[in-house]
Tab-separated table of C-alpha atoms and ligand atoms in Angstrom:
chain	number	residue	atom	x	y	z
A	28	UNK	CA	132.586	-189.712	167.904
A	29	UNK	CA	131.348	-186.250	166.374
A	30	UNK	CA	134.445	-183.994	165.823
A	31	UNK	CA	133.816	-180.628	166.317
A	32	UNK	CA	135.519	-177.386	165.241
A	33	UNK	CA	134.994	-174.671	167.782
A	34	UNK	CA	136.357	-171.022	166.504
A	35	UNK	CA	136.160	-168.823	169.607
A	36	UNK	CA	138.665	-166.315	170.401
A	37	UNK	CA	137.982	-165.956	173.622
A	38	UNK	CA	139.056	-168.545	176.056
A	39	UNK	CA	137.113	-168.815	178.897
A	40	UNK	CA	134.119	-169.825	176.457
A	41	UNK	CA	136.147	-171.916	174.436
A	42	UNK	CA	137.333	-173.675	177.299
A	43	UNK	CA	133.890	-174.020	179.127
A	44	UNK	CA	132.287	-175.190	175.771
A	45	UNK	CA	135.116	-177.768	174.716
A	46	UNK	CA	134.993	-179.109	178.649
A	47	UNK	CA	131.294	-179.386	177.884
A	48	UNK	CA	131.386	-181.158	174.994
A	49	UNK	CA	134.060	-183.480	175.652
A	50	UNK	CA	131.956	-184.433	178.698
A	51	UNK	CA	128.886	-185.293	176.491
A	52	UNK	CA	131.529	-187.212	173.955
A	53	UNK	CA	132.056	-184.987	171.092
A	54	UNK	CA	135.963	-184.632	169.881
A	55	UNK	CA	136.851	-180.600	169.695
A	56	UNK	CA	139.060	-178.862	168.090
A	57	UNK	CA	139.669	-175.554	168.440
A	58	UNK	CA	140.971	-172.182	166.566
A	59	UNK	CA	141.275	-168.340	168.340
A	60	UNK	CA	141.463	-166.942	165.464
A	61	UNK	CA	139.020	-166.567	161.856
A	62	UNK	CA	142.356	-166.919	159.443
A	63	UNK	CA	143.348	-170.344	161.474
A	64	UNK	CA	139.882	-171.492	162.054
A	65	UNK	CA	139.103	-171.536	158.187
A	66	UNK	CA	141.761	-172.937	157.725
A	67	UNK	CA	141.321	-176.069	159.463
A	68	UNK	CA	137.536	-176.235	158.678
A	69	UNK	CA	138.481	-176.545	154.636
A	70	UNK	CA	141.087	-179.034	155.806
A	71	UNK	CA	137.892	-180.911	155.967
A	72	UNK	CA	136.776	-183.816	158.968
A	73	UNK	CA	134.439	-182.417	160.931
A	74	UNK	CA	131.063	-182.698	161.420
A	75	UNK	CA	129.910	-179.569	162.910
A	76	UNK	CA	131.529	-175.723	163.039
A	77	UNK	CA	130.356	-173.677	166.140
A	78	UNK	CA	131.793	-170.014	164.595
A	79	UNK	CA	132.235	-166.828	166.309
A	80	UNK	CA	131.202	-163.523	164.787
A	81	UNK	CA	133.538	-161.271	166.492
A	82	UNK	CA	137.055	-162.894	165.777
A	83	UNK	CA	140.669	-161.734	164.694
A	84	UNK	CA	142.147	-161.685	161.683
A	85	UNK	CA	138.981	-163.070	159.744
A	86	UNK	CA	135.625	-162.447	161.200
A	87	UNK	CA	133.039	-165.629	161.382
A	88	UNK	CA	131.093	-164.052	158.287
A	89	UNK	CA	133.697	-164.386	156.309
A	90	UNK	CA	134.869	-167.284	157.449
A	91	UNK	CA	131.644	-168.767	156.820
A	92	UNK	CA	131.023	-167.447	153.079
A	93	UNK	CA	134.736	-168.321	152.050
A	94	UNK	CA	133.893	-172.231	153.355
A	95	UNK	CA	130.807	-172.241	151.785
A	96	UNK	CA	132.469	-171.899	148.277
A	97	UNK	CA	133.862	-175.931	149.050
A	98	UNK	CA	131.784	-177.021	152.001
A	99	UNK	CA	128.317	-177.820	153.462
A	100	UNK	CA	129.235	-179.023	156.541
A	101	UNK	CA	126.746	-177.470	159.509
A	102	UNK	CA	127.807	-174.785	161.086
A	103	UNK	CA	126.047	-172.625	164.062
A	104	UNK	CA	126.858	-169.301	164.321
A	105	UNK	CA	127.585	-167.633	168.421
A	106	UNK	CA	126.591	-164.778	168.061
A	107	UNK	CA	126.474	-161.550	170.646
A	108	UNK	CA	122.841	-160.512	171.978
A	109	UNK	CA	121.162	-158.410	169.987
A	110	UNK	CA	123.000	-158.370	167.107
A	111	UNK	CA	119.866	-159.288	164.950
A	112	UNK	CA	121.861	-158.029	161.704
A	113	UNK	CA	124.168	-160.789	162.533
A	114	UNK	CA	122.038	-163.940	162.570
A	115	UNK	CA	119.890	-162.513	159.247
A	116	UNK	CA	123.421	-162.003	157.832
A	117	UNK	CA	124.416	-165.204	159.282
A	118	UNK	CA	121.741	-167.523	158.156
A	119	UNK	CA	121.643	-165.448	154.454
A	120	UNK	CA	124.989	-166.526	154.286
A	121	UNK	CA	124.751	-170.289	154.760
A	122	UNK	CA	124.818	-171.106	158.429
A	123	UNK	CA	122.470	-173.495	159.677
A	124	UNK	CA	121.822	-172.057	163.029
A	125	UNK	CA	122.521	-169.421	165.369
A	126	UNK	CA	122.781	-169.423	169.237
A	127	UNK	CA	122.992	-166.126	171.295
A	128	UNK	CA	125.677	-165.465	173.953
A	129	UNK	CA	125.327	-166.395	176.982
A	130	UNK	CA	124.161	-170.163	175.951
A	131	UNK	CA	123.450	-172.416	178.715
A	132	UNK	CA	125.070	-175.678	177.548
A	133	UNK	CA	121.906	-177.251	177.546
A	134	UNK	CA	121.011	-175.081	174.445
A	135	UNK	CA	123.908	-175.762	173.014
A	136	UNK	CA	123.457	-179.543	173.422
A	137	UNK	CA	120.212	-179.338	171.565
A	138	UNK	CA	121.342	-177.263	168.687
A	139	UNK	CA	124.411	-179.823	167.831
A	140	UNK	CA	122.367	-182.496	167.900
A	141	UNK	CA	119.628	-180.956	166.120
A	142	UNK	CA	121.998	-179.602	163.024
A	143	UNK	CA	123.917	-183.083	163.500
A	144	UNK	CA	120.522	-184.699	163.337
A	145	UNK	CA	119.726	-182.693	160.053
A	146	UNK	CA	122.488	-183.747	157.944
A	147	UNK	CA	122.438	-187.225	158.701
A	148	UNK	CA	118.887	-187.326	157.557
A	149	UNK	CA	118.382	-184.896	154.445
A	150	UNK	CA	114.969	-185.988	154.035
A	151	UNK	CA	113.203	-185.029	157.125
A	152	UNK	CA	112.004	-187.657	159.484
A	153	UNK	CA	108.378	-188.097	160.908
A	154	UNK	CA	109.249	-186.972	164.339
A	155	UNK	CA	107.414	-188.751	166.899
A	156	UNK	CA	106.060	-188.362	170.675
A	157	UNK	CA	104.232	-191.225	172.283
A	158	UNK	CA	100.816	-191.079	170.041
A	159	UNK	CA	101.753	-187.769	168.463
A	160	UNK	CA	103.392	-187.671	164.860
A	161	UNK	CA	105.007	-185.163	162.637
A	162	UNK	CA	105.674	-184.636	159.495
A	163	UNK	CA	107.683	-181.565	158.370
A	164	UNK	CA	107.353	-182.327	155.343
A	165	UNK	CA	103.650	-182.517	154.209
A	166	UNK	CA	103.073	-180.082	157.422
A	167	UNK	CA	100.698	-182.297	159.267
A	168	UNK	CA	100.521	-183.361	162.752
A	169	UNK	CA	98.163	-186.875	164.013
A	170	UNK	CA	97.277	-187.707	167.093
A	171	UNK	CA	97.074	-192.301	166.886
A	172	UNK	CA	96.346	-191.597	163.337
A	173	UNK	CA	93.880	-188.675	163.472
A	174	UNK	CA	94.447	-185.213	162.112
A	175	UNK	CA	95.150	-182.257	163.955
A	176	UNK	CA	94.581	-179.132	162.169
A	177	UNK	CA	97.210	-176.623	163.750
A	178	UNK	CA	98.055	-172.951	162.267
A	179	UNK	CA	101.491	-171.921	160.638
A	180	UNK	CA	102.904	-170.866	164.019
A	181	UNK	CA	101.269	-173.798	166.295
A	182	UNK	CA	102.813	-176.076	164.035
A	183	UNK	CA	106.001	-174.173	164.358
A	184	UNK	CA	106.161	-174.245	167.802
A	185	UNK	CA	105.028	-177.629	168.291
A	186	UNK	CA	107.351	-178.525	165.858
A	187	UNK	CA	110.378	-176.953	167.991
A	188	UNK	CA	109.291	-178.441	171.007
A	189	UNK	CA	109.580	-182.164	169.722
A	190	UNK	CA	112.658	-181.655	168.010
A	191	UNK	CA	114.014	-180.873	171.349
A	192	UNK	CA	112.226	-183.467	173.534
A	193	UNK	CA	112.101	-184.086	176.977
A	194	UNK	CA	114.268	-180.444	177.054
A	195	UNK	CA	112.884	-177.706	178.742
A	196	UNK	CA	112.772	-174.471	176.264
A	197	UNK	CA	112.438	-171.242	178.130
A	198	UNK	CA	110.066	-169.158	177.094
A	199	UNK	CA	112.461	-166.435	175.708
A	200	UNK	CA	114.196	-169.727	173.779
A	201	UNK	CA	110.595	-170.387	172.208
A	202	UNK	CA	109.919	-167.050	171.424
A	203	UNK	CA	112.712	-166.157	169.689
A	204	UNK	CA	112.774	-169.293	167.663
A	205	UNK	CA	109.615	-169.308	166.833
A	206	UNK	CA	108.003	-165.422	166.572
A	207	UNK	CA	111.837	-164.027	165.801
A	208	UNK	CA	113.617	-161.582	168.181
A	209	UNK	CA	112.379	-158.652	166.369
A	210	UNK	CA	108.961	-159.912	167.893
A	211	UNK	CA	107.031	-157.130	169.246
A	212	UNK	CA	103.647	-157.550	171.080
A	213	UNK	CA	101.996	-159.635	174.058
A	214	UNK	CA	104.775	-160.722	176.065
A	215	UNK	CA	102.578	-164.067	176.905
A	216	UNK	CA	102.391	-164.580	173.179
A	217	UNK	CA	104.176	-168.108	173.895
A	218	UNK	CA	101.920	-169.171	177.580
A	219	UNK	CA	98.702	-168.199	174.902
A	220	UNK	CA	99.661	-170.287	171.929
A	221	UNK	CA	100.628	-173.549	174.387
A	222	UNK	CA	96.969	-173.082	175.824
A	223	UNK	CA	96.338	-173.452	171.860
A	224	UNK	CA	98.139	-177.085	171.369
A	225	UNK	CA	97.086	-178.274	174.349
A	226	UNK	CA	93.604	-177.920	173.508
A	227	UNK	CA	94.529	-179.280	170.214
A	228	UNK	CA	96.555	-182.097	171.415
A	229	UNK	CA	96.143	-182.765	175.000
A	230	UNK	CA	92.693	-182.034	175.766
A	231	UNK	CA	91.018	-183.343	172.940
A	232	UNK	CA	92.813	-186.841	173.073
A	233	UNK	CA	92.687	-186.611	176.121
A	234	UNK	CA	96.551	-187.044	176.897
A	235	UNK	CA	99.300	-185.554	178.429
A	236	UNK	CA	102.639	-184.184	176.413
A	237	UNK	CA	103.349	-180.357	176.573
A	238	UNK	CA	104.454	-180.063	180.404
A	239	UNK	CA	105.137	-176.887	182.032
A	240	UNK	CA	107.961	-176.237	184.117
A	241	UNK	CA	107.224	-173.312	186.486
A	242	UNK	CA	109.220	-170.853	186.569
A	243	UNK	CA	111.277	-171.910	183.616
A	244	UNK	CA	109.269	-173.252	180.130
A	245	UNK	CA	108.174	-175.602	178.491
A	246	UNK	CA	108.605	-179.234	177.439
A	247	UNK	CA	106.660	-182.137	175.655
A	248	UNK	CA	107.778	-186.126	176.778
A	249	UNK	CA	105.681	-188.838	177.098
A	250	UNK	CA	105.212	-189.871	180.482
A	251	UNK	CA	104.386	-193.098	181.884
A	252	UNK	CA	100.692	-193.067	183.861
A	253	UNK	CA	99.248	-189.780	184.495
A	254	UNK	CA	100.179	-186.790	186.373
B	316	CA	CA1	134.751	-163.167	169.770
């Protein structure tokens, strides 16, 4: 069972997240406070840190650079919206990932098992869909064996969408992961580029993996027969 340390000072989102994660059959543990939290996370025996920014006594940053001096376990950084200096700062200083408040659990889900996911496997996986194959790596993408020439961000996104498979990303999820939040321009920048894999993928082996779910995003699963 994953044990996770959760340093949250405030308690209705510690509680919520540590109900959440007990329910999917991770072990928390939890600190209110920066001073206590690194504490316990260089007392070493956990697999993942989920760290506040905005905390007593010793904010996440510095939580996070002071562990990094003895430890590489993951950690994902909750931060506030908006607070782009943050996540830059953040990631600079050795976090893994980043998730912006308010997270639906879902999100959350996917991020743990993704960083978990990374540092079980340092050398990254071919990551597979049905006929579709990855490989971060060397950068290439085949369909049953044949290439598929996709650009930086295709590949990106594509590449974001199977590591969280059969999830549905929203659109703002997608777009901030994969343009940045300091994106500016078309506001359909993510609709136009899944018109570009599908094309690559879908329509030109003729099968079906990047779904759309209206009204929310996007997902790619393989599906039995055809819809
Ligand atoms: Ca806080």
């Amino acid at each position: 069972m994953p044990k996770i340390l959760l340093i949250e000072d405030e308690e209705k989102i510690a509680r919520f997240v540590e109900l959440e994660l007990t329910h999917e059959g991770y072990e928390v543990f939890k600190a209110m406070d920066g001073r206590k939290g690194l504490e316990m996370a260089e007392s070493g025996g956990y697999d993942l840190l989920l760290l506040d920014i905005m905390l007593p006594e010793l904010n996440g940053m510095e939580v996070l650079r002071r562990l990094r001096k003895t430890s590489s376990v993951p950690v994902i950084m909750l931060t506030a919206r908006d607070a782009v200096m943050d996540k830059v700062t953040g990631l600079d200083a050795g976090a893994d990932d980043y998730i912006t408040k308010p997270f639906s659990i879902e999100e959350l889900l996917a991020r743990i098992r993704l960083a978990l996911r990374k540092q079980q496997t340092p050398a990254l996986p071919q990551l597979v869909c049905g006929p579709l194959a990855m490989d971060i790596a060397r950068h290439t993408v085949a369909v049953d064996g044949e290439q598929v020439d996709l650009t930086g961000r295709e590949f990106s996104l594509l590449q974001m969408l199977i590591e969280n498979q059969s999830i549905v990303l929203t659109r703002d999820a997608l777009m901030e992961r994969v343009w940045g939040y300091d994106y500016v321009g078309e506001t359909n920048i993510v609709d136009v580029y899944i018109r570009y894999l599908r094309s690559k993928i879908d329509d030109r082996f003729n099968i079906k993996l990047i779904h759309t779910v209206r009204g929310v995003g996007y997902t790619i699963k393989q599906e039995q027969g055809h819809d």
